[in-house]
Amino acid sequence: MQPRPVFATIVLAAAAGPGLAPDTHTAGPGPALGERIETYVAPFVEAAHLSGSITVARGDEVVFERSYGLANHELGVPNSPTTRFCVASITKPMTQVIAVRLLAAGRFALEDELSKWIPDFPAGSEITVEMLAYHRAGIPHRVTTDAEEAVPRTAAEMVELAARADPLFEPGSSESYSSAGYSVLARVLELAGGKSYAELLEEHVVTPAGLEGTVHPEGHRLIPGRASSYQLAGDGRLVNSALKNYSFLVGAGSVFSTSGDLVRLLRAVVAGTLGETVSAQLLDEDGGLTWNGRTDGYRAFADYHAERDLYVAFAGNLLTGAGDLLRRDLPRLAAGEEVPLPVVPTSRAVAVDPEILRRYAGDYELRPGSPLTLTVENGEVRMSGWLLVPTSETTFFSPQDYGEITVVKDDDGAVTRLDWKIGDETYPMPRVGD
């Protein structure tokens, strides 16, 4: 059917008080593991850096499931195992499942030109469905303005927005991660399957996998149990994330789900419940799965560690570096390893001359063709929505990933790049525009 796995997952980046009381639901007979996890997460809970649900399972048995923080701070609604969170780019493997099943049914071919399904798409005769799946079509990652992301969008409307965007490169000549490309793919699947994306998701993912709380938002549809999304302000307070209707990420980052459903979906892929072809395409060479997603204040991951038959999933509504540390350390705790307690970083904001900060404004590139924009507005520094807290005239702290950012200048004092350090890894981000 294909020379390589077709839809291998490519997914990438308050004050303490009553609202932080965890849900008391704990599943499974493993109190020792539960105690270790509770001890580990306590620093995050105390610092108000953890809001969401954790599910850990060995094989068919859930050994830990617990929720922390609030789904809605203004109404005082706590998170629970049934709370639904946007799982962002974990939507993409769900789209891959739909695609593989439709492909196996002969509804389309990987070699199909996009023009077969969407005749008027620019360079549509040069773009194949496979290019969309592998981020090789040249479509930018985002093709919407903030205003366009605040209203409901269909896959057909997202195609129109993607069609007007300038391509990053000639189709097939390079690769650049593209959520908009996956929205175009979602439209192809709608046309091939004869149903809306929400209906395809229900038929090919939700129902066969036995998911209980997974849904794609359509129009102004109410989603019971949906968590609001929050971010940290410069002084550590919680603030609402910008208003979004995540249907603009149809097929790419739109789905709302629970940590329990993420484990059920992992199981369905591993067990072949969705079809042996799906398992063959999505499992990595070690038989594992690693799915990751984040958007605005939402954060999710879902991993299957085949060597231990271990499933670990998290879905939350406050984006901090705690999510990355949970992903790293929960499997180690489940394996019985001694894991040091996390140290939640604290960094006191310092006052920096606004004129100095404005000199840093501009576009920086983490991935080719996907610039991130640093802005300075109302005294806050943000990198494409992420808060950066000044810790000196040339350094910042990112609470979203506990990153430490250093401004690098040339001999003339011009800014050439940002060095973004997370743990022991440093990611250089060259400046590519003002």
CSV table of C-alpha atoms in Angstrom, one decimal:
chain,number,residue,atom,x,y,z
A,1,MET,CA,0.0,0.0,0.0
A,2,GLN,CA,2.9,2.4,0.7
A,3,PRO,CA,6.7,2.5,0.7
A,4,ARG,CA,6.8,3.6,4.4
A,5,PRO,CA,4.3,4.0,7.2
A,6,VAL,CA,1.8,6.4,5.7
A,7,PHE,CA,0.5,8.3,8.7
A,8,ALA,CA,3.3,7.9,11.3
A,9,THR,CA,2.5,10.4,14.0
A,10,ILE,CA,4.3,13.7,13.6
A,11,VAL,CA,3.4,15.7,16.7
A,12,LEU,CA,5.4,18.3,18.4
A,13,ALA,CA,5.7,22.3,21.8
A,14,ALA,CA,-3.1,31.5,40.6
A,15,ALA,CA,-2.7,31.1,44.0
A,16,ALA,CA,-2.9,27.9,46.0
A,17,GLY,CA,-6.2,27.4,47.6
A,18,PRO,CA,-9.4,25.3,47.5
A,19,GLY,CA,-9.4,25.3,43.7
A,20,LEU,CA,-6.3,23.1,43.7
A,21,ALA,CA,-7.9,20.2,45.7
A,22,PRO,CA,-7.6,17.1,43.6
A,23,ASP,CA,-10.5,14.9,42.6
A,24,THR,CA,-10.6,12.0,45.0
A,25,HIS,CA,-11.1,9.3,42.3
A,26,THR,CA,-8.2,6.9,42.3
A,27,ALA,CA,-8.5,3.7,40.3
A,28,GLY,CA,-6.6,0.4,40.6
A,29,PRO,CA,-5.0,-1.5,43.4
A,30,GLY,CA,-1.6,0.2,43.4
A,31,PRO,CA,-1.5,2.4,46.4
A,32,ALA,CA,2.3,2.4,46.4
A,33,LEU,CA,2.4,3.8,42.9
A,34,GLY,CA,-0.4,6.2,43.8
A,35,GLU,CA,1.5,7.5,46.7
A,36,ARG,CA,4.7,8.0,44.7
A,37,ILE,CA,2.8,9.9,42.0
A,38,GLU,CA,1.0,12.1,44.6
A,39,THR,CA,4.3,12.9,46.3
A,40,TYR,CA,5.9,13.7,43.0
A,41,VAL,CA,3.1,16.1,41.8
A,42,ALA,CA,2.7,17.8,45.1
A,43,PRO,CA,5.2,20.6,44.3
A,44,PHE,CA,3.3,21.4,41.1
A,45,VAL,CA,0.0,21.4,43.0
A,46,GLU,CA,1.4,23.7,45.7
A,47,ALA,CA,2.8,26.1,43.1
A,48,ALA,CA,-0.6,26.0,41.2
A,49,HIS,CA,1.2,24.8,38.1
A,50,LEU,CA,-0.9,21.6,37.6
A,51,SER,CA,-4.5,21.6,36.3
A,52,GLY,CA,-5.8,18.5,34.5
A,53,SER,CA,-6.2,14.7,34.7
A,54,ILE,CA,-3.6,11.9,34.7
A,55,THR,CA,-4.4,8.3,33.8
A,56,VAL,CA,-1.8,5.5,34.1
A,57,ALA,CA,-2.5,1.9,33.0
A,58,ARG,CA,-0.7,-1.4,32.8
A,59,GLY,CA,-2.2,-3.5,30.1
A,60,ASP,CA,-5.9,-3.5,30.6
A,61,GLU,CA,-5.8,-2.2,34.2
A,62,VAL,CA,-5.9,1.4,35.2
A,63,VAL,CA,-3.6,1.8,38.1
A,64,PHE,CA,-3.8,5.5,38.7
A,65,GLU,CA,-6.3,8.2,37.7
A,66,ARG,CA,-6.7,11.5,39.3
A,67,SER,CA,-7.6,15.1,38.5
A,68,TYR,CA,-6.3,18.4,39.8
A,69,GLY,CA,-7.2,22.0,39.7
A,70,LEU,CA,-10.3,23.7,38.2
A,71,ALA,CA,-12.1,23.3,34.9
A,72,ASN,CA,-13.6,26.7,35.4
A,73,HIS,CA,-12.1,29.2,37.9
A,74,GLU,CA,-14.8,31.7,37.7
A,75,LEU,CA,-17.5,29.1,38.6
A,76,GLY,CA,-15.3,27.1,40.9
A,77,VAL,CA,-15.8,23.8,38.9
A,78,PRO,CA,-13.2,21.2,39.7
A,79,ASN,CA,-11.5,19.0,37.0
A,80,SER,CA,-12.6,15.4,37.1
A,81,PRO,CA,-11.9,12.3,35.0
A,82,THR,CA,-14.8,13.2,32.7
A,83,THR,CA,-13.6,16.8,32.1
A,84,ARG,CA,-12.9,17.4,28.4
A,85,PHE,CA,-9.8,19.2,27.4
A,86,CYS,CA,-8.6,20.2,23.9
A,87,VAL,CA,-5.9,17.7,23.1
A,88,ALA,CA,-4.4,19.8,20.3
A,89,SER,CA,-2.1,17.9,18.0
A,90,ILE,CA,-3.2,14.6,19.3
A,91,THR,CA,-6.1,15.2,16.9
A,92,LYS,CA,-3.6,14.4,14.1
A,93,PRO,CA,-3.2,10.7,14.9
A,94,MET,CA,-7.0,10.5,15.1
A,95,THR,CA,-7.1,12.0,11.6
A,96,GLN,CA,-4.5,9.4,10.6
A,97,VAL,CA,-6.8,6.6,11.8
A,98,ILE,CA,-9.6,7.9,9.7
A,99,ALA,CA,-7.3,8.2,6.7
A,100,VAL,CA,-5.9,4.7,7.0
A,101,ARG,CA,-9.4,3.2,7.3
A,102,LEU,CA,-10.7,5.1,4.3
A,103,LEU,CA,-7.6,4.2,2.4
A,104,ALA,CA,-8.0,0.5,3.2
A,105,ALA,CA,-11.6,0.8,2.0
A,106,GLY,CA,-10.4,2.2,-1.3
A,107,ARG,CA,-12.1,5.6,-0.9
A,108,PHE,CA,-9.0,7.4,-2.1
A,109,ALA,CA,-5.3,6.8,-3.0
A,110,LEU,CA,-2.1,8.3,-1.6
A,111,GLU,CA,-1.1,9.3,-5.0
A,112,ASP,CA,-4.3,11.2,-5.6
A,113,GLU,CA,-3.6,14.8,-6.7
A,114,LEU,CA,-5.3,17.3,-4.5
A,115,SER,CA,-6.9,18.7,-7.6
A,116,LYS,CA,-8.9,15.5,-7.9
A,117,TRP,CA,-10.7,16.4,-4.6
A,118,ILE,CA,-10.3,20.2,-4.6
A,119,PRO,CA,-10.0,21.3,-8.2
A,120,ASP,CA,-9.3,25.0,-7.7
A,121,PHE,CA,-6.6,24.7,-5.0
A,122,PRO,CA,-3.3,26.5,-6.0
A,123,ALA,CA,-0.8,24.0,-7.3
A,124,GLY,CA,-3.3,21.3,-6.6
A,125,SER,CA,-2.0,19.1,-9.4
A,126,GLU,CA,1.4,19.1,-7.8
A,127,ILE,CA,0.3,18.2,-4.3
A,128,THR,CA,-0.7,14.6,-3.4
A,129,VAL,CA,-2.6,13.4,-0.4
A,130,GLU,CA,0.5,11.7,0.9
A,131,MET,CA,2.3,15.1,0.9
A,132,LEU,CA,-0.5,16.5,3.1
A,133,ALA,CA,-0.1,13.7,5.5
A,134,TYR,CA,3.7,14.1,5.7
A,135,HIS,CA,3.7,17.9,5.9
A,136,ARG,CA,5.4,18.2,2.5
A,137,ALA,CA,2.7,20.2,0.6
A,138,GLY,CA,4.3,23.6,1.3
A,139,ILE,CA,1.2,24.8,3.2
A,140,PRO,CA,2.1,27.1,6.2
A,141,HIS,CA,1.4,25.8,9.7
A,142,ARG,CA,-1.2,28.5,10.4
A,143,VAL,CA,-3.2,30.4,7.8
A,144,THR,CA,-5.6,32.3,10.1
A,145,THR,CA,-5.6,35.6,12.0
A,146,ASP,CA,-6.7,35.8,15.6
A,147,ALA,CA,-10.1,37.1,14.6
A,148,GLU,CA,-10.6,34.1,12.2
A,149,GLU,CA,-9.8,31.7,15.0
A,150,ALA,CA,-12.5,33.0,17.2
A,151,VAL,CA,-15.5,31.9,15.1
A,152,PRO,CA,-16.6,28.4,13.9
A,153,ARG,CA,-14.8,27.1,10.9
A,154,THR,CA,-15.6,24.1,8.6
A,155,ALA,CA,-12.9,22.1,6.8
A,156,ALA,CA,-14.1,23.6,3.5
A,157,GLU,CA,-13.6,27.1,4.9
A,158,MET,CA,-10.2,26.2,6.1
A,159,VAL,CA,-9.3,25.0,2.6
A,160,GLU,CA,-10.2,28.5,1.3
A,161,LEU,CA,-8.0,30.1,3.9
A,162,ALA,CA,-5.1,27.7,3.1
A,163,ALA,CA,-5.5,28.4,-0.6
A,164,ARG,CA,-4.9,32.1,-0.2
A,165,ALA,CA,-1.7,31.6,1.9
A,166,ASP,CA,1.7,31.9,0.2
A,167,PRO,CA,3.3,28.5,0.0
A,168,LEU,CA,6.5,27.9,1.9
A,169,PHE,CA,8.1,25.8,-0.8
A,170,GLU,CA,7.4,23.8,-4.0
A,171,PRO,CA,5.2,20.8,-3.1
A,172,GLY,CA,7.3,17.8,-2.2
A,173,SER,CA,10.6,19.7,-2.1
A,174,SER,CA,10.9,20.0,1.6
A,175,GLU,CA,9.0,19.4,4.9
A,176,SER,CA,7.5,21.8,7.4
A,177,TYR,CA,5.0,20.9,10.1
A,178,SER,CA,1.6,22.2,9.0
A,179,SER,CA,-1.7,22.1,11.0
A,180,ALA,CA,-3.4,23.9,8.1
A,181,GLY,CA,-2.2,21.1,5.8
A,182,TYR,CA,-3.9,18.6,8.0
A,183,SER,CA,-7.1,20.7,7.8
A,184,VAL,CA,-6.9,20.4,4.0
A,185,LEU,CA,-6.4,16.6,4.5
A,186,ALA,CA,-9.5,16.6,6.7
A,187,ARG,CA,-11.5,18.1,3.8
A,188,VAL,CA,-10.2,15.5,1.4
A,189,LEU,CA,-11.3,12.8,3.9
A,190,GLU,CA,-14.7,14.4,4.2
A,191,LEU,CA,-15.1,14.3,0.4
A,192,ALA,CA,-13.7,10.7,0.2
A,193,GLY,CA,-15.8,9.5,3.1
A,194,GLY,CA,-19.0,11.4,2.2
A,195,LYS,CA,-19.4,12.7,5.8
A,196,SER,CA,-18.3,15.7,8.0
A,197,TYR,CA,-15.1,15.4,10.0
A,198,ALA,CA,-17.1,15.1,13.2
A,199,GLU,CA,-19.1,12.2,11.7
A,200,LEU,CA,-15.9,10.5,10.4
A,201,LEU,CA,-14.3,10.8,13.8
A,202,GLU,CA,-17.4,9.2,15.5
A,203,GLU,CA,-17.5,6.4,13.0
A,204,HIS,CA,-13.8,5.5,12.7
A,205,VAL,CA,-12.4,6.5,16.0
A,206,VAL,CA,-14.9,7.2,18.8
A,207,THR,CA,-17.2,4.2,18.4
A,208,PRO,CA,-14.8,1.4,17.6
A,209,ALA,CA,-12.3,2.5,20.2
A,210,GLY,CA,-15.1,2.8,22.9
A,211,LEU,CA,-14.3,6.4,23.7
A,212,GLU,CA,-16.6,8.1,26.1
A,213,GLY,CA,-15.8,11.8,26.0
A,214,THR,CA,-14.1,12.6,22.7
A,215,VAL,CA,-15.7,15.1,20.3
A,216,HIS,CA,-14.8,17.6,17.6
A,217,PRO,CA,-16.5,21.0,18.1
A,218,GLU,CA,-18.9,22.0,15.3
A,219,GLY,CA,-20.3,25.5,15.0
A,220,HIS,CA,-21.5,26.8,18.4
A,221,ARG,CA,-22.1,23.4,19.8
A,222,LEU,CA,-22.1,23.0,23.5
A,223,ILE,CA,-19.6,20.5,24.9
A,224,PRO,CA,-20.7,19.2,28.3
A,225,GLY,CA,-17.8,19.1,30.8
A,226,ARG,CA,-15.5,21.3,28.6
A,227,ALA,CA,-12.7,22.9,30.6
A,228,SER,CA,-11.8,26.5,30.1
A,229,SER,CA,-8.2,27.3,29.1
A,230,TYR,CA,-5.8,29.4,31.3
A,231,GLN,CA,-2.4,30.8,31.2
A,232,LEU,CA,-0.1,32.5,33.7
A,233,ALA,CA,0.4,36.3,33.7
A,234,GLY,CA,3.7,37.9,34.5
A,235,ASP,CA,3.0,38.2,38.2
A,236,GLY,CA,2.0,34.5,38.4
A,237,ARG,CA,-1.8,35.1,38.3
A,238,LEU,CA,-4.1,33.0,36.2
A,239,VAL,CA,-5.7,34.7,33.2
A,240,ASN,CA,-8.1,33.5,30.5
A,241,SER,CA,-6.5,32.3,27.3
A,242,ALA,CA,-7.6,34.2,24.2
A,243,LEU,CA,-11.0,33.3,22.9
A,244,LYS,CA,-10.8,30.5,20.3
A,245,ASN,CA,-13.2,28.2,18.5
A,246,TYR,CA,-10.9,25.3,17.9
A,247,SER,CA,-12.8,24.2,14.8
A,248,PHE,CA,-10.2,26.3,12.9
A,249,LEU,CA,-7.8,23.4,13.6
A,250,VAL,CA,-10.2,20.8,12.2
A,251,GLY,CA,-8.3,17.5,11.6
A,252,ALA,CA,-5.2,19.0,13.2
A,253,GLY,CA,-5.8,20.2,16.8
A,254,SER,CA,-9.6,20.5,17.3
A,255,VAL,CA,-10.6,17.5,19.3
A,256,PHE,CA,-11.7,17.6,23.0
A,257,SER,CA,-11.1,14.5,25.0
A,258,THR,CA,-10.2,13.0,28.4
A,259,SER,CA,-7.0,11.4,29.7
A,260,GLY,CA,-9.0,8.2,30.1
A,261,ASP,CA,-10.1,8.3,26.5
A,262,LEU,CA,-6.5,8.9,25.4
A,263,VAL,CA,-5.5,5.7,27.1
A,264,ARG,CA,-8.5,3.8,25.5
A,265,LEU,CA,-7.4,5.1,22.1
A,266,LEU,CA,-3.8,4.0,22.7
A,267,ARG,CA,-5.1,0.6,23.7
A,268,ALA,CA,-7.3,0.4,20.5
A,269,VAL,CA,-4.3,1.1,18.3
A,270,VAL,CA,-2.1,-1.4,20.1
A,271,ALA,CA,-4.7,-4.1,20.2
A,272,GLY,CA,-5.7,-3.8,16.6
A,273,THR,CA,-9.2,-2.8,17.5
A,274,LEU,CA,-9.2,-0.1,14.8
A,275,GLY,CA,-7.8,-2.6,12.2
A,276,GLU,CA,-4.4,-4.2,11.8
A,277,THR,CA,-3.5,-1.7,9.1
A,278,VAL,CA,-4.0,1.2,11.5
A,279,SER,CA,-1.7,-0.6,14.1
A,280,ALA,CA,0.9,-1.2,11.4
A,281,GLN,CA,0.9,2.4,10.3
A,282,LEU,CA,0.8,4.2,13.7
A,283,LEU,CA,3.0,2.0,15.9
A,284,ASP,CA,6.7,2.9,15.9
A,285,GLU,CA,9.5,0.5,15.3
A,286,ASP,CA,9.5,-0.5,18.9
A,287,GLY,CA,5.7,-1.0,19.0
A,288,GLY,CA,5.2,2.2,21.0
A,289,LEU,CA,3.2,5.4,20.6
A,290,THR,CA,4.2,8.9,21.5
A,291,TRP,CA,1.5,11.6,21.0
A,292,ASN,CA,1.8,15.2,22.1
A,293,GLY,CA,-0.2,18.3,21.9
A,294,ARG,CA,-0.5,21.9,23.2
A,295,THR,CA,-2.4,25.0,22.1
A,296,ASP,CA,-3.0,28.1,24.1
A,297,GLY,CA,-3.4,26.9,27.7
A,298,TYR,CA,-4.3,23.3,26.8
A,299,ARG,CA,-1.7,20.5,27.1
A,300,ALA,CA,-1.9,16.8,26.5
A,301,PHE,CA,0.2,13.8,25.9
A,302,ALA,CA,-0.5,10.1,25.4
A,303,ASP,CA,2.3,7.5,25.4
A,304,TYR,CA,2.5,3.7,25.2
A,305,HIS,CA,5.7,2.2,26.4
A,306,ALA,CA,5.7,-1.3,24.8
A,307,GLU,CA,8.5,-2.7,26.7
A,308,ARG,CA,6.5,-2.2,30.0
A,309,ASP,CA,3.0,-2.5,28.5
A,310,LEU,CA,2.5,0.9,30.1
A,311,TYR,CA,0.1,3.6,29.1
A,312,VAL,CA,0.5,7.2,30.4
A,313,ALA,CA,-1.8,10.1,29.5
A,314,PHE,CA,-2.4,13.6,30.6
A,315,ALA,CA,-4.9,16.3,29.5
A,316,GLY,CA,-4.9,19.7,31.1
A,317,ASN,CA,-6.1,23.3,30.8
A,318,LEU,CA,-3.0,25.2,32.2
A,319,LEU,CA,0.1,25.2,30.1
A,320,THR,CA,3.3,25.0,32.3
A,321,GLY,CA,6.5,23.1,32.2
A,322,ALA,CA,4.9,20.6,34.6
A,323,GLY,CA,3.5,18.8,31.7
A,324,ASP,CA,6.9,18.0,30.2
A,325,LEU,CA,8.2,16.8,33.5
A,326,LEU,CA,5.2,14.6,34.1
A,327,ARG,CA,5.7,13.0,30.7
A,328,ARG,CA,9.4,12.3,31.5
A,329,ASP,CA,9.0,11.0,35.0
A,330,LEU,CA,5.6,9.2,35.3
A,331,PRO,CA,6.9,6.2,33.4
A,332,ARG,CA,10.0,6.1,35.6
A,333,LEU,CA,7.8,6.2,38.7
A,334,ALA,CA,5.6,3.4,37.3
A,335,ALA,CA,8.8,1.3,36.8
A,336,GLY,CA,9.6,1.7,40.5
A,337,GLU,CA,12.6,4.0,39.9
A,338,GLU,CA,13.7,6.5,42.5
A,339,VAL,CA,12.8,9.9,41.0
A,340,PRO,CA,13.8,13.1,42.7
A,341,LEU,CA,11.1,15.5,43.6
A,342,PRO,CA,10.7,18.2,40.9
A,343,VAL,CA,11.8,21.7,41.7
A,344,VAL,CA,9.3,24.2,40.4
A,345,PRO,CA,11.4,27.1,39.0
A,346,THR,CA,10.6,30.5,40.3
A,347,SER,CA,11.9,33.7,38.7
A,348,ARG,CA,11.1,37.1,39.9
A,349,ALA,CA,10.3,39.6,37.1
A,350,VAL,CA,12.5,42.6,36.8
A,351,ALA,CA,11.6,46.0,35.3
A,352,VAL,CA,13.3,46.5,32.0
A,353,ASP,CA,13.2,49.7,29.9
A,354,PRO,CA,10.3,49.2,27.4
A,355,GLU,CA,12.6,50.6,24.7
A,356,ILE,CA,15.1,47.8,25.2
A,357,LEU,CA,12.3,45.2,25.0
A,358,ARG,CA,10.9,46.7,21.8
A,359,ARG,CA,14.3,46.2,20.2
A,360,TYR,CA,13.7,42.4,20.6
A,361,ALA,CA,10.4,42.4,18.8
A,362,GLY,CA,10.4,40.5,15.5
A,363,ASP,CA,10.2,37.1,14.0
A,364,TYR,CA,12.4,34.2,15.1
A,365,GLU,CA,12.6,30.7,13.5
A,366,LEU,CA,12.5,27.5,15.5
A,367,ARG,CA,11.5,25.4,12.5
A,368,PRO,CA,12.2,26.4,8.9
A,369,GLY,CA,9.2,28.1,7.4
A,370,SER,CA,7.4,28.5,10.8
A,371,PRO,CA,8.5,31.8,12.3
A,372,LEU,CA,7.4,32.8,15.9
A,373,THR,CA,6.7,36.4,16.6
A,374,LEU,CA,8.0,38.2,19.7
A,375,THR,CA,5.7,41.1,20.6
A,376,VAL,CA,5.7,43.7,23.4
A,377,GLU,CA,2.3,45.0,24.3
A,378,ASN,CA,0.9,46.5,27.5
A,379,GLY,CA,4.2,45.8,29.3
A,380,GLU,CA,4.1,42.1,28.5
A,381,VAL,CA,6.5,40.2,26.3
A,382,ARG,CA,5.1,37.3,24.4
A,383,MET,CA,6.4,34.8,21.8
A,384,SER,CA,3.4,33.9,19.6
A,385,GLY,CA,1.2,34.0,22.6
A,386,TRP,CA,3.6,32.5,25.1
A,387,LEU,CA,4.4,34.7,28.1
A,388,LEU,CA,8.1,35.6,28.5
A,389,VAL,CA,9.0,37.0,32.0
A,390,PRO,CA,12.0,39.4,31.9
A,391,THR,CA,14.7,38.3,34.5
A,392,SER,CA,17.3,40.7,33.3
A,393,GLU,CA,17.8,43.1,30.3
A,394,THR,CA,18.8,40.1,28.1
A,395,THR,CA,17.1,37.0,29.7
A,396,PHE,CA,13.6,35.7,30.1
A,397,PHE,CA,11.8,32.9,31.8
A,398,SER,CA,9.0,30.9,30.0
A,399,PRO,CA,6.5,29.4,32.5
A,400,GLN,CA,4.9,27.4,29.7
A,401,ASP,CA,7.9,25.0,29.4
A,402,TYR,CA,10.2,26.3,32.2
A,403,GLY,CA,12.5,27.5,29.5
A,404,GLU,CA,15.3,30.1,30.0
A,405,ILE,CA,15.8,32.4,27.1
A,406,THR,CA,18.9,34.5,26.3
A,407,VAL,CA,19.1,37.3,23.8
A,408,VAL,CA,22.2,36.9,21.6
A,409,LYS,CA,23.7,40.0,19.9
A,410,ASP,CA,26.4,40.6,17.4
A,411,ASP,CA,29.4,42.9,17.9
A,412,ASP,CA,27.3,45.9,16.8
A,413,GLY,CA,24.6,45.1,19.4
A,414,ALA,CA,22.0,43.9,16.9
A,415,VAL,CA,19.9,40.9,18.0
A,416,THR,CA,20.8,37.8,16.0
A,417,ARG,CA,19.0,35.1,17.8
A,418,LEU,CA,17.4,33.8,20.9
A,419,ASP,CA,18.8,30.8,22.7
A,420,TRP,CA,15.9,28.9,24.3
A,421,LYS,CA,17.2,26.5,27.0
A,422,ILE,CA,15.0,23.7,28.4
A,423,GLY,CA,16.8,21.5,30.9
A,424,ASP,CA,20.2,20.6,29.3
A,425,GLU,CA,19.0,21.3,25.7
A,426,THR,CA,19.5,24.7,24.0
A,427,TYR,CA,17.5,25.5,20.9
A,428,PRO,CA,18.9,28.5,18.9
A,429,MET,CA,16.2,30.6,17.2
A,430,PRO,CA,17.7,32.9,14.6
A,431,ARG,CA,16.0,36.3,14.0
A,432,VAL,CA,14.5,36.2,10.5
A,433,GLY,CA,12.6,39.5,10.4
A,434,ASP,CA,11.4,42.7,12.2
